[in-house]
Amino acid sequence: MKAIQYTRIGAEPELTEIPKPEPGPGEVLLEVTAAGVCHSDDFIMSLPEEQYTYGLPLTLGHEGAGKVAAVGEGVEGLDIGTNVVVYGPWGCGNCWHCSQGLENYCSRARELGINPPGLGAPGALAEFMIVDSPRHLVPIGDLDPVKTVPLTDAGLTPYHAIKRSLPKLRGGSFAVVIGTGGLGHVAIQLLRHLSAATVIALDVSADKLELATKVGAHEVVLSDKDAAENVRKITGSQGAALVLDFVGYQPTIDTAMAVAGVGSDVTIVGIGDGQAHAKVGFFQSPYEASVTVPYWGARNELIELIDLAHAGIFDIAVETFSLDNGAEAYRRLAAGTLSGRAVVVPGL
Ligand code: NAD
Ligand code: ZN
Ligand code: ZN
């Protein structure tokens, strides 16, 4: 079968031919219908050899949707042909965090060698993929897999980040979204649907800000050196109750801290260069502001998102690519010229 793989440190991902996998006991084989391309893939492929821990060759893709093609021994109650999306942050299923649905924070994954698809295990950018347990599948019924697959990360990660801050998003409050790409443009929609906050979106170009407005941002601000001042003109002295930074480089984290209000949440989702940090301390950060760095989301939260998708609340922007053209999706991602999410569709 065809797959898009990262084969050598520093090389571009490439189209390869690999054997079609067979599901082992407890596993599920999916015929992939859609696979999303995330900026985190670009981050891991930028890592030097000594920091790269995901194995080579790596079949990319941690956002997956498919049709159940076969099940391994012991898997019951899952019909062949069922349309599903994959919950990606696989955990053991048994530890305390996993028992809360928070497999993204599984305390035993490392010890047991459990890795997410596309981030250690073979991913979704292929004609077929193995899912380690039916627990990690959410049926999507008649939803379009191409528009739904981004919810597995570009939706789930902001949903998890926003849910914890909802009590702060009262009427008259402000939420700031920095970076309105794959994750950010879904975050804006979730904020509009779930909260009463005024949503202010920041990005680097008019095109990107146009998408932000289209998906519901009340106000848009260019993310330049004057960004904090321009956001403050909107929020006044109250500042933002929640700042979501989907970029995570030093300038955006500094902007995030500068627009945060007293008692706010500053939530850094973007990995940036993996080095940037928020400065917290007297006379440097607002009183009682909390800074946090979340990772992905919980299993129940993906089920909730699929319910929201059935309710029709999302307008997910996607650009589609065939598997043969998958490497181009990564080029466009790195160049910053995508609008919304790049989705690879093996059937194209
Ligand atoms: P993306 O490339 O689709 O979107 C990034 C957006 O940020 C683009 O619109 C870009 O124009 C904008 N941007 C770049 N520099 C900016 C700046 N200085 N100010 C404002 N906007 C700027 O990326 P994505 O797939 O949405 O991922 C966003 C980030 O989140 C990445 O760093 C990714 O690695 C990370 N991520 C983290 C998690 C997690 O669990 N914490 C999960 C998924 C992705
Ligand atoms: Zn991701
Ligand atoms: Zn666990």
mmCIF file of C-alpha atoms and ligand atoms in Angstrom:
data_model
loop_
_atom_site.group_PDB
_atom_site.id
_atom_site.type_symbol
_atom_site.label_atom_id
_atom_site.label_comp_id
_atom_site.label_asym_id
_atom_site.label_seq_id
_atom_site.Cartn_x
_atom_site.Cartn_y
_atom_site.Cartn_z
ATOM 1 C CA MET A 1 0.000 0.000 0.000
ATOM 2 C CA LYS A 2 0.974 3.659 -0.352
ATOM 3 C CA ALA A 3 2.083 5.689 2.657
ATOM 4 C CA ILE A 4 3.656 9.071 3.368
ATOM 5 C CA GLN A 5 6.707 8.468 5.505
ATOM 6 C CA TYR A 6 9.420 10.444 7.208
ATOM 7 C CA THR A 7 12.413 8.287 6.330
ATOM 8 C CA ARG A 8 15.577 10.263 7.120
ATOM 9 C CA ILE A 9 16.351 13.064 9.640
ATOM 10 C CA GLY A 10 16.016 16.389 7.849
ATOM 11 C CA ALA A 11 14.556 14.905 4.645
ATOM 12 C CA GLU A 12 11.119 15.766 3.238
ATOM 13 C CA PRO A 13 8.358 13.214 3.831
ATOM 14 C CA GLU A 14 7.994 10.896 0.844
ATOM 15 C CA LEU A 15 5.522 8.565 -0.813
ATOM 16 C CA THR A 16 6.547 4.953 -0.170
ATOM 17 C CA GLU A 17 5.153 1.489 -0.869
ATOM 18 C CA ILE A 18 4.851 -0.654 2.273
ATOM 19 C CA PRO A 19 3.024 -3.918 3.102
ATOM 20 C CA LYS A 20 -0.660 -3.629 4.013
ATOM 21 C CA PRO A 21 -0.858 -4.356 7.780
ATOM 22 C CA GLU A 22 -2.964 -7.104 9.364
ATOM 23 C CA PRO A 23 -4.810 -6.525 12.639
ATOM 24 C CA GLY A 24 -3.399 -8.509 15.579
ATOM 25 C CA PRO A 25 -5.501 -9.608 18.562
ATOM 26 C CA GLY A 26 -7.591 -6.701 19.886
ATOM 27 C CA GLU A 27 -6.663 -4.426 16.976
ATOM 28 C CA VAL A 28 -8.717 -2.842 14.203
ATOM 29 C CA LEU A 29 -7.706 -2.298 10.568
ATOM 30 C CA LEU A 30 -9.087 0.885 8.998
ATOM 31 C CA GLU A 31 -9.222 1.747 5.338
ATOM 32 C CA VAL A 32 -8.238 5.402 5.665
ATOM 33 C CA THR A 33 -10.785 7.865 4.276
ATOM 34 C CA ALA A 34 -9.031 11.066 5.421
ATOM 35 C CA ALA A 35 -5.915 12.089 7.348
ATOM 36 C CA GLY A 36 -5.056 15.553 8.663
ATOM 37 C CA VAL A 37 -1.672 17.231 8.512
ATOM 38 C CA CYS A 38 -0.613 19.027 11.705
ATOM 39 C CA HIS A 39 2.053 21.623 12.421
ATOM 40 C CA SER A 40 3.403 19.295 15.129
ATOM 41 C CA ASP A 41 4.569 16.945 12.345
ATOM 42 C CA ASP A 42 6.649 19.810 11.032
ATOM 43 C CA PHE A 43 8.056 20.332 14.529
ATOM 44 C CA ILE A 44 9.111 16.701 15.017
ATOM 45 C CA MET A 45 10.685 16.629 11.536
ATOM 46 C CA SER A 46 12.724 19.711 12.493
ATOM 47 C CA LEU A 47 14.301 17.924 15.449
ATOM 48 C CA PRO A 48 17.973 16.964 15.333
ATOM 49 C CA GLU A 49 18.740 13.243 15.481
ATOM 50 C CA GLU A 50 19.569 13.248 19.213
ATOM 51 C CA GLN A 51 16.143 14.695 20.111
ATOM 52 C CA TYR A 52 14.074 12.676 17.624
ATOM 53 C CA THR A 53 12.349 9.759 19.395
ATOM 54 C CA TYR A 54 9.570 8.673 17.023
ATOM 55 C CA GLY A 55 11.377 5.961 15.057
ATOM 56 C CA LEU A 56 12.265 5.768 11.353
ATOM 57 C CA PRO A 57 10.743 5.236 8.909
ATOM 58 C CA LEU A 58 7.650 6.853 10.427
ATOM 59 C CA THR A 59 4.289 6.739 8.649
ATOM 60 C CA LEU A 60 2.975 10.227 9.417
ATOM 61 C CA GLY A 61 -0.529 11.330 10.353
ATOM 62 C CA HIS A 62 -1.992 11.609 13.854
ATOM 63 C CA GLU A 63 -5.427 12.746 12.638
ATOM 64 C CA GLY A 64 -7.180 9.740 11.095
ATOM 65 C CA ALA A 65 -10.606 8.777 9.786
ATOM 66 C CA GLY A 66 -11.524 5.526 8.098
ATOM 67 C CA LYS A 67 -13.885 2.659 7.496
ATOM 68 C CA VAL A 68 -13.483 -0.488 9.563
ATOM 69 C CA ALA A 69 -11.902 -2.974 7.125
ATOM 70 C CA ALA A 70 -11.112 -5.905 9.445
ATOM 71 C CA VAL A 71 -10.905 -6.668 13.150
ATOM 72 C CA GLY A 72 -8.417 -8.786 15.073
ATOM 73 C CA GLU A 73 -9.188 -11.710 17.342
ATOM 74 C CA GLY A 74 -11.375 -10.773 20.305
ATOM 75 C CA VAL A 75 -12.776 -7.534 18.857
ATOM 76 C CA GLU A 76 -16.535 -7.572 19.048
ATOM 77 C CA GLY A 77 -19.391 -5.146 18.449
ATOM 78 C CA LEU A 78 -17.740 -3.244 15.623
ATOM 79 C CA ASP A 79 -19.252 -3.735 12.167
ATOM 80 C CA ILE A 80 -17.112 -3.867 9.046
ATOM 81 C CA GLY A 81 -17.647 -0.672 7.062
ATOM 82 C CA THR A 82 -18.387 1.549 10.097
ATOM 83 C CA ASN A 83 -17.232 5.147 9.551
ATOM 84 C CA VAL A 84 -14.994 6.243 12.409
ATOM 85 C CA VAL A 85 -12.419 8.766 13.520
ATOM 86 C CA VAL A 86 -9.401 7.837 15.607
ATOM 87 C CA TYR A 87 -8.729 9.134 19.117
ATOM 88 C CA GLY A 88 -4.985 9.651 18.787
ATOM 89 C CA PRO A 89 -3.351 10.075 22.217
ATOM 90 C CA TRP A 90 -3.386 6.388 23.000
ATOM 91 C CA GLY A 91 -2.863 5.351 26.614
ATOM 92 C CA CYS A 92 -2.986 2.124 28.599
ATOM 93 C CA GLY A 93 -6.704 2.499 29.380
ATOM 94 C CA ASN A 94 -6.206 1.452 32.997
ATOM 95 C CA CYS A 95 -4.224 4.055 34.950
ATOM 96 C CA TRP A 96 -5.938 6.851 36.884
ATOM 97 C CA HIS A 97 -5.664 9.390 34.077
ATOM 98 C CA CYS A 98 -6.884 6.914 31.464
ATOM 99 C CA SER A 99 -9.811 5.982 33.705
ATOM 100 C CA GLN A 100 -10.880 9.666 33.493
ATOM 101 C CA GLY A 101 -10.709 9.531 29.688
ATOM 102 C CA LEU A 102 -7.433 11.500 29.827
ATOM 103 C CA GLU A 103 -5.348 8.990 27.871
ATOM 104 C CA ASN A 104 -3.359 12.001 26.647
ATOM 105 C CA TYR A 105 -1.847 12.038 30.148
ATOM 106 C CA CYS A 106 -1.499 8.244 30.574
ATOM 107 C CA SER A 107 1.035 7.640 33.317
ATOM 108 C CA ARG A 108 2.165 4.306 31.857
ATOM 109 C CA ALA A 109 2.351 4.984 28.109
ATOM 110 C CA ARG A 110 6.094 5.556 28.095
ATOM 111 C CA GLU A 111 6.861 2.522 30.229
ATOM 112 C CA LEU A 112 4.598 0.319 28.079
ATOM 113 C CA GLY A 113 5.943 1.738 24.795
ATOM 114 C CA ILE A 114 2.511 3.019 23.719
ATOM 115 C CA ASN A 115 2.763 5.805 21.102
ATOM 116 C CA PRO A 116 0.109 7.706 19.141
ATOM 117 C CA PRO A 117 -0.327 6.835 15.462
ATOM 118 C CA GLY A 118 1.913 9.095 13.369
ATOM 119 C CA LEU A 119 3.980 9.948 16.446
ATOM 120 C CA GLY A 120 5.704 6.615 17.003
ATOM 121 C CA ALA A 121 3.126 4.070 15.828
ATOM 122 C CA PRO A 122 2.346 3.934 12.077
ATOM 123 C CA GLY A 123 -0.005 6.815 11.269
ATOM 124 C CA ALA A 124 -2.971 7.670 9.082
ATOM 125 C CA LEU A 125 -1.178 8.961 5.979
ATOM 126 C CA ALA A 126 -1.561 5.622 4.245
ATOM 127 C CA GLU A 127 -4.204 3.547 2.521
ATOM 128 C CA PHE A 128 -4.715 1.471 5.679
ATOM 129 C CA MET A 129 -3.858 1.902 9.354
ATOM 130 C CA ILE A 130 -3.934 -0.183 12.491
ATOM 131 C CA VAL A 131 -5.725 1.127 15.573
ATOM 132 C CA ASP A 132 -4.592 -0.618 18.760
ATOM 133 C CA SER A 133 -8.036 -0.845 20.370
ATOM 134 C CA PRO A 134 -11.688 -0.259 19.400
ATOM 135 C CA ARG A 135 -11.721 2.042 22.460
ATOM 136 C CA HIS A 136 -9.813 4.538 20.313
ATOM 137 C CA LEU A 137 -12.514 4.811 17.654
ATOM 138 C CA VAL A 138 -15.508 7.154 17.590
ATOM 139 C CA PRO A 139 -18.234 6.382 15.020
ATOM 140 C CA ILE A 140 -19.167 9.405 12.888
ATOM 141 C CA GLY A 141 -22.196 8.053 11.033
ATOM 142 C CA ASP A 142 -22.882 10.085 7.908
ATOM 143 C CA LEU A 143 -20.504 12.973 8.702
ATOM 144 C CA ASP A 144 -18.002 13.770 5.931
ATOM 145 C CA PRO A 145 -14.668 12.247 7.039
ATOM 146 C CA VAL A 146 -12.687 14.984 5.245
ATOM 147 C CA LYS A 147 -14.351 17.772 7.236
ATOM 148 C CA THR A 148 -14.515 15.709 10.428
ATOM 149 C CA VAL A 149 -10.971 14.338 10.664
ATOM 150 C CA PRO A 150 -9.495 17.704 11.809
ATOM 151 C CA LEU A 151 -11.668 17.459 14.911
ATOM 152 C CA THR A 152 -9.440 14.649 16.213
ATOM 153 C CA ASP A 153 -6.618 17.105 16.961
ATOM 154 C CA ALA A 154 -7.283 20.569 15.500
ATOM 155 C CA GLY A 155 -10.660 20.351 17.278
ATOM 156 C CA LEU A 156 -9.872 18.185 20.293
ATOM 157 C CA THR A 157 -6.819 20.157 21.443
ATOM 158 C CA PRO A 158 -8.563 23.562 21.539
ATOM 159 C CA TYR A 159 -11.736 21.992 22.963
ATOM 160 C CA HIS A 160 -9.775 20.552 25.883
ATOM 161 C CA ALA A 161 -7.931 23.859 26.354
ATOM 162 C CA ILE A 162 -11.124 25.950 26.277
ATOM 163 C CA LYS A 163 -13.325 23.701 28.423
ATOM 164 C CA ARG A 164 -11.156 24.117 31.497
ATOM 165 C CA SER A 165 -11.466 27.922 31.250
ATOM 166 C CA LEU A 166 -15.197 28.191 30.483
ATOM 167 C CA PRO A 167 -16.164 29.474 33.958
ATOM 168 C CA LYS A 168 -13.937 32.512 33.304
ATOM 169 C CA LEU A 169 -15.615 33.350 29.987
ATOM 170 C CA ARG A 170 -18.522 35.314 31.443
ATOM 171 C CA GLY A 171 -20.553 37.915 29.568
ATOM 172 C CA GLY A 172 -18.376 40.979 28.979
ATOM 173 C CA SER A 173 -15.143 38.963 28.989
ATOM 174 C CA PHE A 174 -12.578 38.672 26.195
ATOM 175 C CA ALA A 175 -10.881 35.597 24.721
ATOM 176 C CA VAL A 176 -7.791 36.053 22.547
ATOM 177 C CA VAL A 177 -6.757 33.491 19.931
ATOM 178 C CA ILE A 178 -3.196 33.858 18.619
ATOM 179 C CA GLY A 179 -2.670 31.893 15.365
ATOM 180 C CA THR A 180 -5.799 31.121 13.360
ATOM 181 C CA GLY A 181 -4.619 28.113 11.339
ATOM 182 C CA GLY A 182 -5.687 24.474 11.758
ATOM 183 C CA LEU A 183 -6.263 24.621 15.514
ATOM 184 C CA GLY A 184 -6.968 28.333 15.853
ATOM 185 C CA HIS A 185 -9.814 28.493 13.362
ATOM 186 C CA VAL A 186 -11.606 25.688 15.224
ATOM 187 C CA ALA A 187 -10.880 27.372 18.580
ATOM 188 C CA ILE A 188 -12.687 30.521 17.419
ATOM 189 C CA GLN A 189 -15.773 28.465 16.527
ATOM 190 C CA LEU A 190 -15.723 26.629 19.849
ATOM 191 C CA LEU A 191 -15.373 29.886 21.792
ATOM 192 C CA ARG A 192 -18.315 31.377 19.920
ATOM 193 C CA HIS A 193 -20.487 28.332 20.478
ATOM 194 C CA LEU A 194 -19.563 27.583 24.089
ATOM 195 C CA SER A 195 -19.076 31.019 25.632
ATOM 196 C CA ALA A 196 -20.301 34.591 25.871
ATOM 197 C CA ALA A 197 -16.797 36.048 25.432
ATOM 198 C CA THR A 198 -15.844 38.564 22.769
ATOM 199 C CA VAL A 199 -13.317 36.732 20.577
ATOM 200 C CA ILE A 200 -10.227 38.605 19.353
ATOM 201 C CA ALA A 201 -8.076 36.762 16.785
ATOM 202 C CA LEU A 202 -4.446 37.468 15.874
ATOM 203 C CA ASP A 203 -2.459 36.272 12.877
ATOM 204 C CA VAL A 204 0.265 37.535 10.580
ATOM 205 C CA SER A 205 -1.622 38.335 7.384
ATOM 206 C CA ALA A 206 -4.895 39.768 6.113
ATOM 207 C CA ASP A 207 -5.777 36.416 4.447
ATOM 208 C CA LYS A 208 -5.494 34.529 7.708
ATOM 209 C CA LEU A 209 -7.488 37.177 9.531
ATOM 210 C CA GLU A 210 -10.174 36.927 6.866
ATOM 211 C CA LEU A 211 -10.651 33.244 7.722
ATOM 212 C CA ALA A 212 -10.780 34.196 11.423
ATOM 213 C CA THR A 213 -13.573 36.680 10.754
ATOM 214 C CA LYS A 214 -15.418 34.196 8.537
ATOM 215 C CA VAL A 215 -15.476 31.574 11.298
ATOM 216 C CA GLY A 216 -16.697 34.005 13.926
ATOM 217 C CA ALA A 217 -13.985 36.223 15.437
ATOM 218 C CA HIS A 218 -15.562 39.497 16.624
ATOM 219 C CA GLU A 219 -12.312 41.431 16.220
ATOM 220 C CA VAL A 220 -9.038 40.761 14.397
ATOM 221 C CA VAL A 221 -5.605 42.228 15.086
ATOM 222 C CA LEU A 222 -2.385 41.869 13.113
ATOM 223 C CA SER A 223 0.201 39.957 15.144
ATOM 224 C CA ASP A 224 3.085 42.414 15.019
ATOM 225 C CA LYS A 225 5.112 44.320 17.600
ATOM 226 C CA ASP A 226 2.113 46.550 18.364
ATOM 227 C CA ALA A 227 -0.283 43.617 18.761
ATOM 228 C CA ALA A 228 -0.547 43.771 22.545
ATOM 229 C CA GLU A 229 -1.265 47.483 22.518
ATOM 230 C CA ASN A 230 -3.906 47.025 19.809
ATOM 231 C CA VAL A 231 -5.587 44.187 21.703
ATOM 232 C CA ARG A 232 -5.567 46.333 24.867
ATOM 233 C CA LYS A 233 -7.381 49.066 22.928
ATOM 234 C CA ILE A 234 -10.235 46.568 22.570
ATOM 235 C CA THR A 235 -10.181 44.978 26.028
ATOM 236 C CA GLY A 236 -9.387 48.083 28.016
ATOM 237 C CA SER A 237 -7.733 47.610 31.388
ATOM 238 C CA GLN A 238 -9.689 44.401 32.007
ATOM 239 C CA GLY A 239 -7.523 42.444 29.551
ATOM 240 C CA ALA A 240 -8.386 38.954 28.338
ATOM 241 C CA ALA A 241 -9.890 36.251 30.553
ATOM 242 C CA LEU A 242 -8.372 33.561 28.320
ATOM 243 C CA VAL A 243 -5.481 33.768 25.897
ATOM 244 C CA LEU A 244 -4.867 30.778 23.649
ATOM 245 C CA ASP A 245 -1.475 30.860 21.942
ATOM 246 C CA PHE A 246 -1.463 28.475 18.965
ATOM 247 C CA VAL A 247 2.022 29.608 17.916
ATOM 248 C CA GLY A 248 4.239 29.429 21.010
ATOM 249 C CA TYR A 249 7.276 31.411 19.915
ATOM 250 C CA GLN A 250 8.692 34.054 22.274
ATOM 251 C CA PRO A 251 6.981 37.046 20.605
ATOM 252 C CA THR A 252 3.522 35.437 20.772
ATOM 253 C CA ILE A 253 3.977 34.240 24.350
ATOM 254 C CA ASP A 254 5.046 37.783 25.268
ATOM 255 C CA THR A 255 1.947 39.157 23.530
ATOM 256 C CA ALA A 256 -0.199 36.587 25.344
ATOM 257 C CA MET A 257 1.155 37.676 28.734
ATOM 258 C CA ALA A 258 0.794 41.354 27.870
ATOM 259 C CA VAL A 259 -2.913 41.068 27.028
ATOM 260 C CA ALA A 260 -3.858 38.712 29.884
ATOM 261 C CA GLY A 261 -6.068 40.154 32.619
ATOM 262 C CA VAL A 262 -6.129 39.637 36.383
ATOM 263 C CA GLY A 263 -7.131 36.058 37.189
ATOM 264 C CA SER A 264 -6.875 34.981 33.560
ATOM 265 C CA ASP A 265 -5.730 31.746 31.942
ATOM 266 C CA VAL A 266 -2.844 31.922 29.485
ATOM 267 C CA THR A 267 -2.857 28.642 27.603
ATOM 268 C CA ILE A 268 0.130 27.892 25.427
ATOM 269 C CA VAL A 269 -0.827 25.251 22.869
ATOM 270 C CA GLY A 270 1.702 26.040 20.114
ATOM 271 C CA ILE A 271 5.069 24.323 20.418
ATOM 272 C CA GLY A 272 7.007 27.118 18.689
ATOM 273 C CA ASP A 273 10.682 26.190 18.856
ATOM 274 C CA GLY A 274 10.120 24.212 22.050
ATOM 275 C CA GLN A 275 12.240 26.737 23.976
ATOM 276 C CA ALA A 276 10.110 29.837 24.466
ATOM 277 C CA HIS A 277 8.539 30.505 27.847
ATOM 278 C CA ALA A 278 6.176 32.789 29.721
ATOM 279 C CA LYS A 279 7.605 35.094 32.330
ATOM 280 C CA VAL A 280 5.674 34.814 35.579
ATOM 281 C CA GLY A 281 6.536 36.858 38.637
ATOM 282 C CA PHE A 282 5.807 40.065 40.510
ATOM 283 C CA PHE A 283 5.549 43.089 38.183
ATOM 284 C CA GLN A 284 5.898 40.737 35.172
ATOM 285 C CA SER A 285 2.552 38.937 35.004
ATOM 286 C CA PRO A 286 -1.023 39.865 35.991
ATOM 287 C CA TYR A 287 -2.119 38.943 39.509
ATOM 288 C CA GLU A 288 -3.517 35.410 39.768
ATOM 289 C CA ALA A 289 -3.018 34.687 36.064
ATOM 290 C CA SER A 290 -2.349 30.998 35.436
ATOM 291 C CA VAL A 291 -0.126 29.782 32.634
ATOM 292 C CA THR A 292 -0.574 26.272 31.330
ATOM 293 C CA VAL A 293 0.651 23.988 28.562
ATOM 294 C CA PRO A 294 -1.970 21.398 27.609
ATOM 295 C CA TYR A 295 -1.485 18.377 25.368
ATOM 296 C CA TRP A 296 -4.272 17.097 23.049
ATOM 297 C CA GLY A 297 -7.524 16.064 24.809
ATOM 298 C CA ALA A 298 -9.613 13.396 26.509
ATOM 299 C CA ARG A 299 -11.448 10.484 24.911
ATOM 300 C CA ASN A 300 -14.874 11.676 26.096
ATOM 301 C CA GLU A 301 -14.093 15.102 24.658
ATOM 302 C CA LEU A 302 -13.695 13.652 21.159
ATOM 303 C CA ILE A 303 -17.098 11.993 21.532
ATOM 304 C CA GLU A 304 -18.525 15.376 22.605
ATOM 305 C CA LEU A 305 -16.958 17.067 19.565
ATOM 306 C CA ILE A 306 -18.483 14.526 17.198
ATOM 307 C CA ASP A 307 -21.851 15.260 18.811
ATOM 308 C CA LEU A 308 -21.244 18.982 18.199
ATOM 309 C CA ALA A 309 -20.364 18.169 14.583
ATOM 310 C CA HIS A 310 -23.666 16.294 14.199
ATOM 311 C CA ALA A 311 -25.383 19.404 15.595
ATOM 312 C CA GLY A 312 -23.807 21.302 12.699
ATOM 313 C CA ILE A 313 -21.823 23.904 14.655
ATOM 314 C CA PHE A 314 -18.569 23.641 12.656
ATOM 315 C CA ASP A 315 -17.364 25.236 9.445
ATOM 316 C CA ILE A 316 -14.016 23.453 9.080
ATOM 317 C CA ALA A 317 -11.760 24.902 6.375
ATOM 318 C CA VAL A 318 -9.846 22.146 4.569
ATOM 319 C CA GLU A 319 -7.533 21.907 1.594
ATOM 320 C CA THR A 320 -7.392 18.377 0.213
ATOM 321 C CA PHE A 321 -4.412 16.498 -1.220
ATOM 322 C CA SER A 322 -4.053 13.017 -2.688
ATOM 323 C CA LEU A 323 -1.605 10.561 -1.068
ATOM 324 C CA ASP A 324 0.633 10.963 -4.137
ATOM 325 C CA ASN A 325 0.702 14.684 -3.404
ATOM 326 C CA GLY A 326 0.971 14.363 0.402
ATOM 327 C CA ALA A 327 4.492 15.771 0.544
ATOM 328 C CA GLU A 328 3.138 18.969 -1.027
ATOM 329 C CA ALA A 329 0.730 19.346 1.918
ATOM 330 C CA TYR A 330 3.764 19.464 4.226
ATOM 331 C CA ARG A 331 5.531 21.993 1.980
ATOM 332 C CA ARG A 332 2.479 24.250 2.090
ATOM 333 C CA LEU A 333 2.215 23.800 5.882
ATOM 334 C CA ALA A 334 5.850 24.788 6.371
ATOM 335 C CA ALA A 335 5.461 27.759 4.003
ATOM 336 C CA GLY A 336 2.413 28.979 5.960
ATOM 337 C CA THR A 337 0.255 29.152 2.821
ATOM 338 C CA LEU A 338 -2.544 26.801 3.919
ATOM 339 C CA SER A 339 -5.975 28.013 4.853
ATOM 340 C CA GLY A 340 -7.369 25.883 7.689
ATOM 341 C CA ARG A 341 -6.316 22.220 7.703
ATOM 342 C CA ALA A 342 -4.570 20.190 4.992
ATOM 343 C CA VAL A 343 -6.321 16.827 4.673
ATOM 344 C CA VAL A 344 -4.902 13.924 2.691
ATOM 345 C CA VAL A 345 -7.573 11.782 1.039
ATOM 346 C CA PRO A 346 -6.249 8.379 -0.133
ATOM 347 C CA GLY A 347 -9.214 7.956 -2.490
ATOM 348 C CA LEU A 348 -8.420 11.129 -4.460
HETATM 349 P P1 NAD B 1 -0.987 25.920 11.510
HETATM 350 O O1 NAD B 1 0.264 26.074 10.741
HETATM 351 O O2 NAD B 1 -2.201 25.359 10.842
HETATM 352 O O3 NAD B 1 -1.434 27.309 12.143
HETATM 353 C C1 NAD B 1 -0.533 28.201 12.738
HETATM 354 C C2 NAD B 1 -1.083 29.619 12.517
HETATM 355 O O4 NAD B 1 -0.290 30.522 13.262
HETATM 356 C C3 NAD B 1 -1.025 30.055 11.054
HETATM 357 O O5 NAD B 1 -2.269 30.626 10.679
HETATM 358 C C4 NAD B 1 0.084 31.098 11.059
HETATM 359 O O6 NAD B 1 -0.088 32.120 10.075
HETATM 360 C C5 NAD B 1 -0.046 31.641 12.463
HETATM 361 N N1 NAD B 1 1.151 32.343 12.947
HETATM 362 C C6 NAD B 1 2.459 32.084 12.706
HETATM 363 N N2 NAD B 1 3.250 32.978 13.339
HETATM 364 C C7 NAD B 1 2.413 33.807 14.003
HETATM 365 C C8 NAD B 1 2.610 34.935 14.856
HETATM 366 N N3 NAD B 1 3.826 35.378 15.141
HETATM 367 N N4 NAD B 1 1.508 35.543 15.370
HETATM 368 C C9 NAD B 1 0.266 35.103 15.102
HETATM 369 N N5 NAD B 1 0.019 34.054 14.298
HETATM 370 C C10 NAD B 1 1.074 33.417 13.767
HETATM 371 O O7 NAD B 1 -0.616 25.048 12.784
HETATM 372 P P2 NAD B 1 -1.557 24.082 13.666
HETATM 373 O O8 NAD B 1 -1.523 22.711 13.097
HETATM 374 O O9 NAD B 1 -2.836 24.764 13.929
HETATM 375 O O10 NAD B 1 -0.711 24.010 15.022
HETATM 376 C C11 NAD B 1 -0.542 25.168 15.817
HETATM 377 C C12 NAD B 1 0.491 24.904 16.890
HETATM 378 O O11 NAD B 1 -0.049 24.035 17.873
HETATM 379 C C13 NAD B 1 1.770 24.223 16.395
HETATM 380 O O12 NAD B 1 2.852 24.736 17.151
HETATM 381 C C14 NAD B 1 1.535 22.777 16.742
HETATM 382 O O13 NAD B 1 2.745 22.071 16.876
HETATM 383 C C15 NAD B 1 0.820 22.917 18.056
HETATM 384 N N6 NAD B 1 -0.018 21.802 18.480
HETATM 385 C C16 NAD B 1 -0.023 21.524 19.794
HETATM 386 C C17 NAD B 1 -0.856 20.535 20.270
HETATM 387 C C18 NAD B 1 -0.908 20.258 21.739
HETATM 388 O O14 NAD B 1 -1.433 19.230 22.115
HETATM 389 N N7 NAD B 1 -0.414 21.140 22.583
HETATM 390 C C19 NAD B 1 -1.660 19.807 19.404
HETATM 391 C C20 NAD B 1 -1.630 20.125 18.033
HETATM 392 C C21 NAD B 1 -0.814 21.142 17.590
HETATM 393 ZN ZN ZN B 2 -1.246 17.579 16.009
HETATM 394 ZN ZN ZN B 3 -2.947 4.980 31.221
#
